[in-house]
XYZ file of C-alpha atoms in Angstrom:
369
model
C -68.619 -18.692 87.685
C -65.180 -19.952 86.763
C -66.705 -22.107 84.042
C -68.574 -19.167 82.601
C -65.445 -16.973 82.640
C -63.482 -19.728 80.947
C -66.079 -20.039 78.186
C -66.030 -16.278 77.626
C -62.230 -16.308 77.459
C -62.237 -19.223 75.011
C -64.799 -17.476 72.821
C -62.731 -14.283 72.800
C -59.600 -16.214 71.838
C -61.510 -18.051 69.147
C -62.805 -14.833 67.616
C -59.316 -13.294 67.779
C -57.944 -16.210 65.809
C -60.783 -15.902 63.265
C -61.470 -19.595 63.482
C -64.855 -20.021 65.137
C -67.218 -17.363 63.880
C -68.870 -17.474 60.499
C -69.122 -13.679 60.620
C -65.464 -13.233 59.641
C -66.024 -14.991 56.339
C -67.641 -11.995 54.650
C -66.180 -8.927 56.329
C -64.908 -7.005 53.297
C -66.860 -5.185 50.567
C -68.169 -7.561 47.914
C -66.234 -7.904 44.668
C -68.440 -7.535 41.598
C -67.845 -8.916 38.120
C -68.869 -6.002 35.925
C -68.887 -5.739 32.160
C -68.783 -2.722 29.915
C -68.699 -3.328 26.176
C -68.269 -7.028 26.903
C -64.992 -6.598 28.835
C -65.277 -8.118 32.347
C -63.665 -6.337 35.308
C -63.557 -7.399 38.969
C -64.099 -4.461 41.309
C -65.128 -3.592 44.847
C -64.901 0.129 44.080
C -68.306 1.832 43.945
C -67.604 3.904 40.828
C -70.736 5.205 39.116
C -69.036 7.966 37.150
C -67.923 7.789 33.546
C -64.344 8.811 34.334
C -61.622 6.635 32.818
C -59.604 6.544 36.055
C -60.536 5.939 39.670
C -58.723 6.776 42.902
C -58.669 4.100 45.589
C -57.407 4.577 49.144
C -55.337 1.670 50.468
C -54.011 1.275 54.003
C -50.245 0.745 53.612
C -49.029 2.593 56.708
C -47.386 5.968 57.141
C -44.816 6.898 54.496
C -41.181 7.135 55.538
C -39.154 9.097 53.034
C -39.312 12.215 50.876
C -39.811 10.587 47.460
C -42.275 7.730 47.838
C -44.735 8.499 45.038
C -44.945 6.482 41.812
C -46.194 8.084 38.600
C -46.926 5.866 35.609
C -49.035 5.984 32.454
C -51.592 3.510 33.797
C -50.840 3.063 37.513
C -49.821 5.728 40.048
C -49.404 5.707 43.826
C -49.376 8.733 46.121
C -48.313 8.565 49.791
C -50.366 10.185 52.587
C -49.864 13.917 53.013
C -49.313 13.537 56.764
C -48.872 10.741 59.271
C -51.992 8.955 58.016
C -51.774 5.396 56.685
C -53.986 5.681 53.595
C -52.182 5.849 50.270
C -53.978 6.870 47.076
C -53.811 4.576 44.063
C -54.870 5.886 40.656
C -55.761 3.214 38.103
C -58.222 2.630 35.249
C -61.888 2.437 36.219
C -64.258 -0.207 34.841
C -64.873 2.167 31.931
C -61.169 2.948 31.630
C -60.290 -0.680 31.025
C -62.468 -0.599 27.906
C -59.948 1.704 26.220
C -57.892 -0.507 23.915
C -54.614 1.386 24.445
C -54.937 1.131 28.229
C -55.743 -2.578 28.188
C -52.861 -3.353 25.827
C -50.369 -1.631 28.164
C -51.505 -3.473 31.302
C -48.710 -6.065 31.556
C -45.882 -3.702 30.634
C -47.115 -0.920 32.899
C -47.892 -3.227 35.839
C -44.423 -4.792 35.624
C -42.878 -1.309 35.649
C -45.120 -0.254 38.549
C -44.157 -3.309 40.654
C -40.458 -2.661 39.925
C -40.853 0.905 41.232
C -42.805 -0.427 44.205
C -39.813 -2.646 45.019
C -37.459 0.340 44.752
C -39.615 2.420 47.105
C -39.736 -0.470 49.578
C -35.936 -0.816 49.532
C -35.679 2.955 50.059
C -37.693 2.588 53.279
C -40.960 4.172 52.152
C -43.029 1.430 53.785
C -43.015 0.143 57.347
C -41.125 -3.029 58.214
C -42.999 -6.189 57.390
C -44.147 -5.201 53.925
C -42.620 -7.167 51.058
C -42.940 -6.248 47.411
C -45.270 -9.230 46.948
C -47.519 -8.267 49.857
C -47.689 -4.650 48.640
C -48.494 -5.845 45.134
C -51.259 -8.138 46.368
C -52.773 -5.501 48.676
C -53.014 -3.076 45.765
C -54.332 -5.701 43.326
C -57.037 -6.624 45.858
C -58.222 -3.022 46.100
C -58.376 -1.720 42.530
C -60.575 -2.624 39.535
C -58.858 -5.544 37.757
C -59.612 -7.036 34.312
C -60.936 -10.518 35.121
C -58.738 -12.277 32.573
C -55.600 -10.515 33.869
C -56.227 -11.011 37.604
C -53.292 -13.425 38.024
C -50.939 -10.947 36.332
C -51.758 -8.231 38.859
C -51.970 -10.426 41.967
C -49.098 -12.858 41.285
C -47.239 -11.390 38.324
C -48.110 -14.635 36.533
C -48.700 -14.334 32.800
C -48.710 -18.041 31.928
C -45.542 -17.649 29.845
C -43.396 -20.129 31.738
C -41.743 -17.942 34.415
C -43.219 -17.099 37.803
C -42.060 -15.413 40.969
C -43.409 -17.635 43.737
C -45.853 -15.692 45.884
C -48.132 -16.409 48.853
C -51.247 -18.252 47.722
C -49.413 -20.521 45.289
C -48.667 -24.222 45.778
C -45.588 -25.846 44.212
C -45.999 -29.523 43.335
C -42.962 -31.692 42.519
C -43.495 -35.181 41.121
C -41.275 -37.956 39.769
C -42.560 -41.127 38.134
C -40.790 -44.322 39.193
C -41.167 -47.987 38.380
C -42.333 -49.687 41.565
C -43.873 -52.935 42.672
C -47.388 -53.468 43.972
C -48.916 -56.819 44.880
C -46.140 -58.611 43.058
C -46.568 -56.607 39.855
C -44.354 -53.812 38.539
C -46.147 -50.579 37.745
C -45.453 -46.901 37.188
C -45.883 -44.955 40.433
C -44.999 -41.463 41.551
C -43.091 -39.746 44.332
C -44.730 -36.412 45.059
C -44.704 -33.478 47.460
C -46.680 -30.243 47.668
C -45.266 -27.008 49.090
C -47.362 -24.023 50.062
C -45.755 -20.645 49.352
C -46.160 -18.484 52.459
C -45.068 -14.979 53.437
C -41.969 -14.794 55.639
C -39.653 -11.958 56.695
C -38.798 -9.950 53.574
C -40.128 -12.480 51.085
C -41.481 -16.007 50.997
C -40.644 -19.515 52.087
C -41.892 -23.010 51.263
C -43.913 -25.089 53.703
C -44.420 -28.761 52.929
C -48.103 -29.635 53.170
C -48.147 -33.120 51.628
C -45.703 -35.856 50.674
C -46.213 -39.243 49.053
C -43.291 -41.638 49.379
C -44.982 -44.933 48.436
C -42.671 -46.558 51.033
C -39.840 -46.472 48.521
C -36.146 -46.096 49.360
C -35.630 -43.342 46.834
C -36.077 -39.937 48.501
C -34.801 -37.152 46.204
C -33.975 -33.949 48.099
C -35.677 -31.729 45.546
C -38.952 -33.550 46.259
C -38.890 -34.200 49.982
C -36.682 -31.473 51.487
C -37.213 -28.613 49.060
C -38.239 -26.394 51.964
C -34.805 -26.899 53.547
C -32.938 -26.472 50.248
C -34.544 -23.046 49.824
C -34.576 -21.822 53.434
C -31.722 -19.333 53.002
C -33.529 -17.508 50.176
C -36.336 -14.966 50.490
C -37.176 -14.828 46.775
C -37.908 -17.802 44.529
C -38.313 -17.618 40.759
C -39.549 -20.698 38.885
C -38.794 -21.415 35.250
C -41.302 -24.061 34.236
C -40.366 -26.728 31.705
C -40.176 -25.115 28.299
C -38.286 -25.089 25.036
C -34.793 -23.629 25.286
C -34.966 -20.301 23.400
C -34.110 -20.703 19.719
C -34.110 -24.514 19.833
C -36.483 -27.475 19.853
C -34.837 -28.881 23.004
C -36.948 -29.162 26.147
C -35.380 -27.390 29.117
C -36.210 -28.963 32.512
C -37.823 -26.899 35.276
C -35.387 -24.624 37.149
C -35.716 -22.821 40.466
C -33.725 -19.635 41.071
C -33.161 -18.669 44.722
C -31.867 -15.433 46.212
C -32.604 -12.450 48.413
C -33.169 -9.796 45.741
C -35.971 -10.192 43.218
C -34.314 -7.744 40.825
C -31.156 -9.920 40.657
C -33.185 -13.054 39.928
C -35.037 -11.218 37.196
C -31.791 -10.079 35.557
C -30.272 -13.575 35.476
C -33.437 -15.323 34.268
C -32.868 -14.879 30.549
C -29.354 -16.345 30.710
C -30.490 -19.300 32.825
C -33.422 -19.904 30.502
C -31.019 -20.185 27.572
C -28.021 -21.895 29.202
C -29.298 -23.585 32.363
C -27.954 -23.245 35.899
C -24.365 -22.831 34.646
C -25.300 -19.241 33.741
C -26.013 -18.463 37.415
C -22.775 -19.819 38.902
C -20.932 -16.517 38.664
C -23.803 -14.410 39.997
C -23.356 -13.524 43.669
C -26.298 -14.231 45.935
C -28.048 -16.574 43.500
C -28.517 -20.320 43.816
C -29.951 -22.480 41.077
C -31.664 -25.876 41.154
C -32.432 -27.997 38.092
C -35.271 -30.455 38.620
C -35.342 -33.973 37.245
C -39.024 -33.999 38.113
C -42.232 -32.517 36.768
C -43.078 -29.250 38.525
C -46.538 -27.682 38.588
C -47.924 -24.435 39.978
C -51.232 -24.834 41.786
C -53.615 -22.872 43.982
C -55.229 -24.305 47.101
C -58.946 -23.635 47.508
C -61.846 -25.129 49.441
C -64.839 -26.734 47.761
C -67.730 -27.288 50.145
C -65.208 -27.052 53.014
C -62.873 -29.686 51.567
C -59.337 -28.638 50.478
C -58.691 -29.046 46.749
C -55.826 -27.909 44.512
C -56.176 -26.714 40.936
C -53.632 -25.660 38.334
C -52.824 -21.954 38.465
C -55.052 -20.349 35.833
C -58.048 -22.637 36.369
C -61.372 -20.826 35.997
C -64.238 -21.145 38.440
C -66.228 -22.778 35.636
C -63.612 -25.492 35.082
C -63.459 -26.156 38.840
C -67.245 -26.482 39.041
C -67.231 -28.919 36.121
C -64.514 -31.009 37.776
C -66.451 -31.091 41.053
C -69.864 -31.492 39.357
C -71.336 -28.404 41.008
C -74.289 -26.420 39.654
C -73.188 -22.831 38.773
C -76.669 -21.550 39.652
C -76.125 -22.535 43.305
C -72.511 -21.395 43.613
C -71.100 -18.897 46.105
C -67.465 -17.766 45.906
C -65.647 -16.196 48.865
C -62.213 -14.705 48.263
C -59.430 -14.417 50.846
C -57.727 -11.030 50.531
C -54.108 -10.297 51.376
C -55.130 -8.440 54.557
C -56.812 -11.559 55.944
C -60.346 -10.351 55.287
C -62.782 -12.251 53.082
C -65.075 -10.867 50.376
C -67.966 -12.439 48.493
C -67.524 -12.375 44.714
C -70.768 -11.424 42.954
C -71.085 -12.776 39.398
C -73.741 -14.031 36.959
C -74.436 -17.611 38.066
C -74.306 -18.896 34.508
C -71.842 -20.937 32.457
C -70.533 -17.750 30.912
C -70.315 -15.951 34.255
C -68.262 -18.643 36.021
C -65.933 -18.941 33.028
C -64.867 -15.307 33.526
C -63.412 -15.791 37.002
C -59.925 -17.241 37.571
C -59.338 -18.960 40.922
C -56.889 -17.542 43.459
C -55.279 -19.147 46.479
C -57.600 -19.198 49.490
C -60.846 -19.072 47.490
C -63.814 -20.880 49.032
C -66.455 -22.404 46.759
C -69.833 -23.520 48.061
C -72.467 -25.100 45.823
C -74.864 -27.979 45.243
C -73.664 -31.117 43.514
C -75.340 -31.919 40.228
C -77.399 -35.095 40.219
C -75.928 -37.929 38.168
């Protein structure tokens, strides 16, 4: 009897931790890749009307404050009328994203919406535990999203060289060094990967891999980056790029602080003048890398962990892993911990429309050689 009770208790604990049952893997509404006039949109919203906007209810907790609504040209958010936890988000529908003016305003309007979301959070509109990033991701998960702009809405990443580090990303730091192997000198690399995870009012870095090659050299910005950044809740990465107005390559820079708005304000100066421009700004620390820095996402391919560059399409990942698109299933981890199946045309064109996100799980059959 004791044995039986123990097994029941273990099973209950296992289910609670979401680690033993396959049922938890598809417990959210499926996300469909839909096209209208050739413009692909990812949506889990069952919208069969021809309206240009759609209202989506999102569980964000009871509102706390008298002015918590956000009204924008493209995106609006309305708090619950009472003590309920469901907020109402108004955004373009699948049909609405076909309107050229709406699509062209997406980045500008989403940036403005997220800035107002941060203001409402600081004003106490949302319960403790929500960060601007987690609110942003919860909303992006729920509304219809243009497939080619999915990273902009979920991570605020436009591919233009600056990124606020958010949960789901992986930061890879690598330095090439001249080492010795079997009596011969060769170019080797020191490397570490850091997962960006949610913590307190922002994010922190968690080292998930390090490669030292048994060398004496152990640069702090490679091997203890998690400790160097532990006092900050917001991290903004300026990837290697040309210094504005010049042909000079600027090295990667990491801005650290506790207010995303402050980091955003100082970015332009740091981009032009380096970390010296941040010395006089209170609450901001700045780190210049001597290494190559890459932004990645961690996914699973047939249950094995793999990292890909942020912005990699499902099609490119399948090519790299030699997997047949016709056999492929994609499961997407949402910000609330639930998992949804992504439904798409299992063709070369279909898989090229979907951009990978952190936590994605790919299952498919290997192509024969």
